[in-house]
């Protein structure tokens, strides 16, 4: 049943408010407990993440900056407007903080004056009672029992079987234990592991998660305008920052220190983020313990992907070496290089002159590095590699998501986004729970989604316009170079135009990407997705569709369209009055390899430089800005942790990291037939990428709020689509762009050698095109009238047949791999069933409660029990025992042992 919210209803409950929060939570007195701990000396003296009392733990920090007015009464022409804005911000902050106090959040305020700026830090703490209440509210998972397990990697198992020493293994101290867990219930507190210690029962990340949930759903203004949550307050500069604190410095203390005494952040730095750890496994359980499941899954995927690139890079390098050997022994290459005046070629443009085929000797040999029979094998190998990689990643995801207690997060535990809850115009009664839930009509969301699709189409059109501009640029630049009459530039005109066009294309790609990402954020927010996972999936899909066209349009044009619609001498086709662009003298495959190297490797180099230099420059500027003149030059100034963390950079999320890797995955699979070295370059880049990202998160970024995730989200489905496109792309690339099939056809129709192959691939220009009785040649299978020869149609049939056979063979093998590799390992399925059983036992009502309910309502249950005894004979209960209510959530009563003779009698 749908219900429309009345216009005046602006009091939707996102966070439970109350004057006395203690009566809603656990029965333990947090203040008393903290004082007792202080008296007993349990608080660690070295812990600086505490309030002024030295005991209360800091769970979150809110910061805002204000300009210090020397003369508050002085007014300026625009002082009224500025004052009004500042007063409004102050009003919102006061309302927001007062509501936080109403729900029981404790606060401690710190003020720092730096030159003309007042920086206010509000330190937040959630008492035990608040933690208990909201842990149940957000279905936080807590431990039931320790599960012994040993973290292992697939490469470690392979090396053990081969008997090879594993140099990548390292012993990381303080490994986080694994637990059987279930959702927290306050009335079952005693059944959870470690419930007797309030300080350690909830982990730091869980405390941060609870605080952020409260902050994200706390309204500060009109709900119908979406004035809710800390994220909007920060985006509107009402608060400058909101973050949890790091666990101290990342640098270990000086001198000899036992590894087990290091903090978790220091362990991550010492065993993960340092460049000296470049060949070691990542401590994924430690990463998850400190940063949460979402970030840990990213690094798990990145490490898994990088490891799988090792065999791909090895095979690709062997194929490239085979191309070098073929370049030395190839018969057509010798014919071209030795035949000085045998093949006079037609001009490549309207003002160009005739040229000799022997002038492209070096270019033709370079093309053989990528265009030979080995690339066919490598294309099949990479297609099957991609399928197998995704299948085994699904298994790894199942293992990690179960061990990290997030295998049912999206289906059961994920809550609606605060913005959706605040701005949904209607409510819908949940047919299962009966609760009123916010609802956004599907028809309205469909209209908004279609509007977003139209914007995407417009942006894709802009990309294609840039592509056409690059094509025209290359053609015009070639003409300008030919007119310069400089022999050196004329000889290299095609390569110069192609290379500069690739660089311009890369710059256009990077420019358009930034503009579109900003636009995609606005569109996705406007579409009103219910959960954060759906919001991120919609945003990722929008950006990736655009980026796919943006990055891959130029390689696709070179691979499948360039040189296909040129015509022939005397009958050339034109675009906007300019002759269509033809492949260079060495063919299109060498140009495609050049384009891939420029875009893929160039983008990787630019990104790595940005990720290495930009954070350091921004961090330096951030620290310089916050240090006043007195503190400048004093390196030993000891800052409180909330100030030190405020000077760090804001974590910008994982979208850019995933996008970079997925685009790279597309380059090494979709166009791998043109560049066998692409996996090697990807491997080298990713080995650096792991440490760069680790260093950023540990040393440069503020600590991000823990986010749970079940898997890598829609990125996995995008990888599956790319894998299918790679099979189709490689099939057409080998069939229509490579010389593999024409060479094979020529061997079959002749004595079996490639002698005379160059002459076979060249046609004579029509007599009407000849000048000064000069007969010229061009690439094609036509007669002197421009008609196609039978060899063209024979080759066309062979090419289409190859595409069909290649695709079906690879897809069939891929499906067999999918069937042979189960998505969830058998031992994980057993652990999942075991955990469900334990959770049911832990949350079940005990016998005494069942007896209490039975005594309060004796009549109806007794009648039901009598009827059941008449219909179904049951074993006798022991004397003086009252049967409990039959409840699916209750454990069975303890029965005495009865012999078979007693039952038969």
PDB file of C-alpha atoms in Angstrom, residues 442-567:
ATOM      1  CA  UNK A 442       9.501   3.479 -10.486  1.00  0.00           C
ATOM      2  CA  UNK A 443       7.898   5.558 -13.221  1.00  0.00           C
ATOM      3  CA  UNK A 444       9.537   8.724 -11.913  1.00  0.00           C
ATOM      4  CA  UNK A 445      12.887   6.986 -11.562  1.00  0.00           C
ATOM      5  CA  UNK A 446      12.540   5.582 -15.094  1.00  0.00           C
ATOM      6  CA  UNK A 447      12.029   9.072 -16.500  1.00  0.00           C
ATOM      7  CA  UNK A 448      15.082  10.331 -14.672  1.00  0.00           C
ATOM      8  CA  UNK A 449      17.145   7.367 -15.841  1.00  0.00           C
ATOM      9  CA  UNK A 450      16.140   7.964 -19.464  1.00  0.00           C
ATOM     10  CA  UNK A 451      17.146  11.603 -19.131  1.00  0.00           C
ATOM     11  CA  UNK A 452      20.539  10.455 -17.867  1.00  0.00           C
ATOM     12  CA  UNK A 453      20.855   8.101 -20.849  1.00  0.00           C
ATOM     13  CA  UNK A 454      20.225  10.990 -23.242  1.00  0.00           C
ATOM     14  CA  UNK A 455      23.011  12.961 -21.588  1.00  0.00           C
ATOM     15  CA  UNK A 456      25.325   9.949 -22.011  1.00  0.00           C
ATOM     16  CA  UNK A 457      24.461   9.754 -25.720  1.00  0.00           C
ATOM     17  CA  UNK A 458      25.230  13.454 -26.130  1.00  0.00           C
ATOM     18  CA  UNK A 459      28.605  13.025 -24.441  1.00  0.00           C
ATOM     19  CA  UNK A 460      29.403   9.988 -26.609  1.00  0.00           C
ATOM     20  CA  UNK A 461      28.591  12.105 -29.662  1.00  0.00           C
ATOM     21  CA  UNK A 462      31.106  14.663 -28.429  1.00  0.00           C
ATOM     22  CA  UNK A 463      33.721  11.904 -28.166  1.00  0.00           C
ATOM     23  CA  UNK A 464      33.040  10.766 -31.734  1.00  0.00           C
ATOM     24  CA  UNK A 465      33.357  14.368 -32.916  1.00  0.00           C
ATOM     25  CA  UNK A 466      36.792  14.521 -31.300  1.00  0.00           C
ATOM     26  CA  UNK A 467      37.680  11.247 -33.028  1.00  0.00           C
ATOM     27  CA  UNK A 468      36.714  12.643 -36.435  1.00  0.00           C
ATOM     28  CA  UNK A 469      38.721  15.760 -35.650  1.00  0.00           C
ATOM     29  CA  UNK A 470      41.789  13.603 -34.886  1.00  0.00           C
ATOM     30  CA  UNK A 471      41.321  11.714 -38.164  1.00  0.00           C
ATOM     31  CA  UNK A 472      41.129  14.963 -40.142  1.00  0.00           C
ATOM     32  CA  UNK A 473      44.138  16.278 -38.209  1.00  0.00           C
ATOM     33  CA  UNK A 474      46.260  13.306 -39.258  1.00  0.00           C
ATOM     34  CA  UNK A 475      45.272  13.681 -42.899  1.00  0.00           C
ATOM     35  CA  UNK A 476      45.838  17.446 -42.997  1.00  0.00           C
ATOM     36  CA  UNK A 477      49.174  17.139 -41.166  1.00  0.00           C
ATOM     37  CA  UNK A 478      50.372  14.575 -43.703  1.00  0.00           C
ATOM     38  CA  UNK A 479      49.520  16.979 -46.541  1.00  0.00           C
ATOM     39  CA  UNK A 480      51.304  19.868 -44.813  1.00  0.00           C
ATOM     40  CA  UNK A 481      54.419  17.745 -44.280  1.00  0.00           C
ATOM     41  CA  UNK A 482      54.483  16.650 -47.924  1.00  0.00           C
ATOM     42  CA  UNK A 483      54.224  20.258 -49.052  1.00  0.00           C
ATOM     43  CA  UNK A 484      57.219  21.211 -46.912  1.00  0.00           C
ATOM     44  CA  UNK A 485      59.447  19.366 -49.434  1.00  0.00           C
ATOM     45  CA  UNK A 486      61.783  18.305 -46.635  1.00  0.00           C
ATOM     46  CA  UNK A 487      63.043  14.804 -47.553  1.00  0.00           C
ATOM     47  CA  UNK A 488      63.367  13.649 -43.925  1.00  0.00           C
ATOM     48  CA  UNK A 489      59.868  14.752 -42.891  1.00  0.00           C
ATOM     49  CA  UNK A 490      58.310  13.560 -46.151  1.00  0.00           C
ATOM     50  CA  UNK A 491      59.700  10.080 -45.566  1.00  0.00           C
ATOM     51  CA  UNK A 492      58.241  10.000 -42.004  1.00  0.00           C
ATOM     52  CA  UNK A 493      55.040  11.938 -42.684  1.00  0.00           C
ATOM     53  CA  UNK A 494      52.688   9.045 -41.931  1.00  0.00           C
ATOM     54  CA  UNK A 495      54.415   8.062 -38.693  1.00  0.00           C
ATOM     55  CA  UNK A 496      54.632  11.686 -37.479  1.00  0.00           C
ATOM     56  CA  UNK A 497      50.948  12.275 -38.152  1.00  0.00           C
ATOM     57  CA  UNK A 498      49.956   8.992 -36.480  1.00  0.00           C
ATOM     58  CA  UNK A 499      52.117   9.528 -33.390  1.00  0.00           C
ATOM     59  CA  UNK A 500      51.088  13.151 -32.782  1.00  0.00           C
ATOM     60  CA  UNK A 501      47.463  12.196 -33.397  1.00  0.00           C
ATOM     61  CA  UNK A 502      47.748   9.506 -30.679  1.00  0.00           C
ATOM     62  CA  UNK A 503      49.152  12.028 -28.198  1.00  0.00           C
ATOM     63  CA  UNK A 504      46.381  14.536 -28.968  1.00  0.00           C
ATOM     64  CA  UNK A 505      43.826  11.766 -28.601  1.00  0.00           C
ATOM     65  CA  UNK A 506      45.213  10.910 -25.158  1.00  0.00           C
ATOM     66  CA  UNK A 507      44.965  14.549 -24.029  1.00  0.00           C
ATOM     67  CA  UNK A 508      41.376  14.795 -25.322  1.00  0.00           C
ATOM     68  CA  UNK A 509      40.532  11.564 -23.472  1.00  0.00           C
ATOM     69  CA  UNK A 510      41.837  12.857 -20.135  1.00  0.00           C
ATOM     70  CA  UNK A 511      40.082  16.220 -20.561  1.00  0.00           C
ATOM     71  CA  UNK A 512      36.687  14.768 -21.444  1.00  0.00           C
ATOM     72  CA  UNK A 513      36.938  12.208 -18.637  1.00  0.00           C
ATOM     73  CA  UNK A 514      37.112  14.823 -15.899  1.00  0.00           C
ATOM     74  CA  UNK A 515      34.160  16.770 -17.275  1.00  0.00           C
ATOM     75  CA  UNK A 516      31.974  13.698 -17.627  1.00  0.00           C
ATOM     76  CA  UNK A 517      32.717  12.248 -14.163  1.00  0.00           C
ATOM     77  CA  UNK A 518      31.497  15.491 -12.586  1.00  0.00           C
ATOM     78  CA  UNK A 519      28.333  15.320 -14.701  1.00  0.00           C
ATOM     79  CA  UNK A 520      27.751  11.621 -13.879  1.00  0.00           C
ATOM     80  CA  UNK A 521      27.782  12.374 -10.142  1.00  0.00           C
ATOM     81  CA  UNK A 522      24.970  14.906 -10.575  1.00  0.00           C
ATOM     82  CA  UNK A 523      22.891  12.576 -12.766  1.00  0.00           C
ATOM     83  CA  UNK A 524      23.237   9.578 -10.461  1.00  0.00           C
ATOM     84  CA  UNK A 525      22.297  11.590  -7.375  1.00  0.00           C
ATOM     85  CA  UNK A 526      19.241  12.905  -9.229  1.00  0.00           C
ATOM     86  CA  UNK A 527      18.067   9.368 -10.086  1.00  0.00           C
ATOM     87  CA  UNK A 528      17.461   8.575  -6.377  1.00  0.00           C
ATOM     88  CA  UNK A 529      18.799   5.042  -5.915  1.00  0.00           C
ATOM     89  CA  UNK A 530      17.722   3.287  -2.742  1.00  0.00           C
ATOM     90  CA  UNK A 531      20.998   1.814  -1.442  1.00  0.00           C
ATOM     91  CA  UNK A 532      24.601   2.905  -1.664  1.00  0.00           C
ATOM     92  CA  UNK A 533      25.485  -0.206  -3.677  1.00  0.00           C
ATOM     93  CA  UNK A 534      22.846   0.576  -6.314  1.00  0.00           C
ATOM     94  CA  UNK A 535      23.947   4.210  -6.362  1.00  0.00           C
ATOM     95  CA  UNK A 536      27.565   3.256  -6.968  1.00  0.00           C
ATOM     96  CA  UNK A 537      26.644   0.656  -9.589  1.00  0.00           C
ATOM     97  CA  UNK A 538      24.601   3.214 -11.547  1.00  0.00           C
ATOM     98  CA  UNK A 539      27.390   5.788 -11.356  1.00  0.00           C
ATOM     99  CA  UNK A 540      30.049   3.271 -12.388  1.00  0.00           C
ATOM    100  CA  UNK A 541      27.984   2.070 -15.340  1.00  0.00           C
ATOM    101  CA  UNK A 542      27.461   5.613 -16.631  1.00  0.00           C
ATOM    102  CA  UNK A 543      31.114   6.526 -16.387  1.00  0.00           C
ATOM    103  CA  UNK A 544      32.398   3.263 -17.788  1.00  0.00           C
ATOM    104  CA  UNK A 545      30.176   3.395 -20.886  1.00  0.00           C
ATOM    105  CA  UNK A 546      31.530   6.857 -21.572  1.00  0.00           C
ATOM    106  CA  UNK A 547      35.127   5.929 -20.789  1.00  0.00           C
ATOM    107  CA  UNK A 548      34.865   2.797 -22.916  1.00  0.00           C
ATOM    108  CA  UNK A 549      33.936   4.888 -25.939  1.00  0.00           C
ATOM    109  CA  UNK A 550      36.430   7.566 -24.955  1.00  0.00           C
ATOM    110  CA  UNK A 551      39.447   5.278 -24.627  1.00  0.00           C
ATOM    111  CA  UNK A 552      38.637   2.567 -27.139  1.00  0.00           C
ATOM    112  CA  UNK A 553      37.129   4.555 -30.026  1.00  0.00           C
ATOM    113  CA  UNK A 554      40.490   5.361 -31.626  1.00  0.00           C
ATOM    114  CA  UNK A 555      41.912   1.792 -31.375  1.00  0.00           C
ATOM    115  CA  UNK A 556      38.632   0.360 -32.697  1.00  0.00           C
ATOM    116  CA  UNK A 557      38.743   2.780 -35.642  1.00  0.00           C
ATOM    117  CA  UNK A 558      42.314   1.792 -36.512  1.00  0.00           C
ATOM    118  CA  UNK A 559      41.657  -1.942 -36.053  1.00  0.00           C
ATOM    119  CA  UNK A 560      38.381  -2.306 -37.930  1.00  0.00           C
ATOM    120  CA  UNK A 561      37.631   0.794 -40.047  1.00  0.00           C
ATOM    121  CA  UNK A 562      40.822   2.539 -41.088  1.00  0.00           C
ATOM    122  CA  UNK A 563      41.785   1.653 -44.657  1.00  0.00           C
ATOM    123  CA  UNK A 564      38.516  -0.246 -45.305  1.00  0.00           C
ATOM    124  CA  UNK A 565      36.726   2.516 -47.243  1.00  0.00           C
ATOM    125  CA  UNK A 566      39.564   4.080 -49.210  1.00  0.00           C
ATOM    126  CA  UNK A 567      38.633   2.956 -52.700  1.00  0.00           C
TER     127      UNK A 567
END
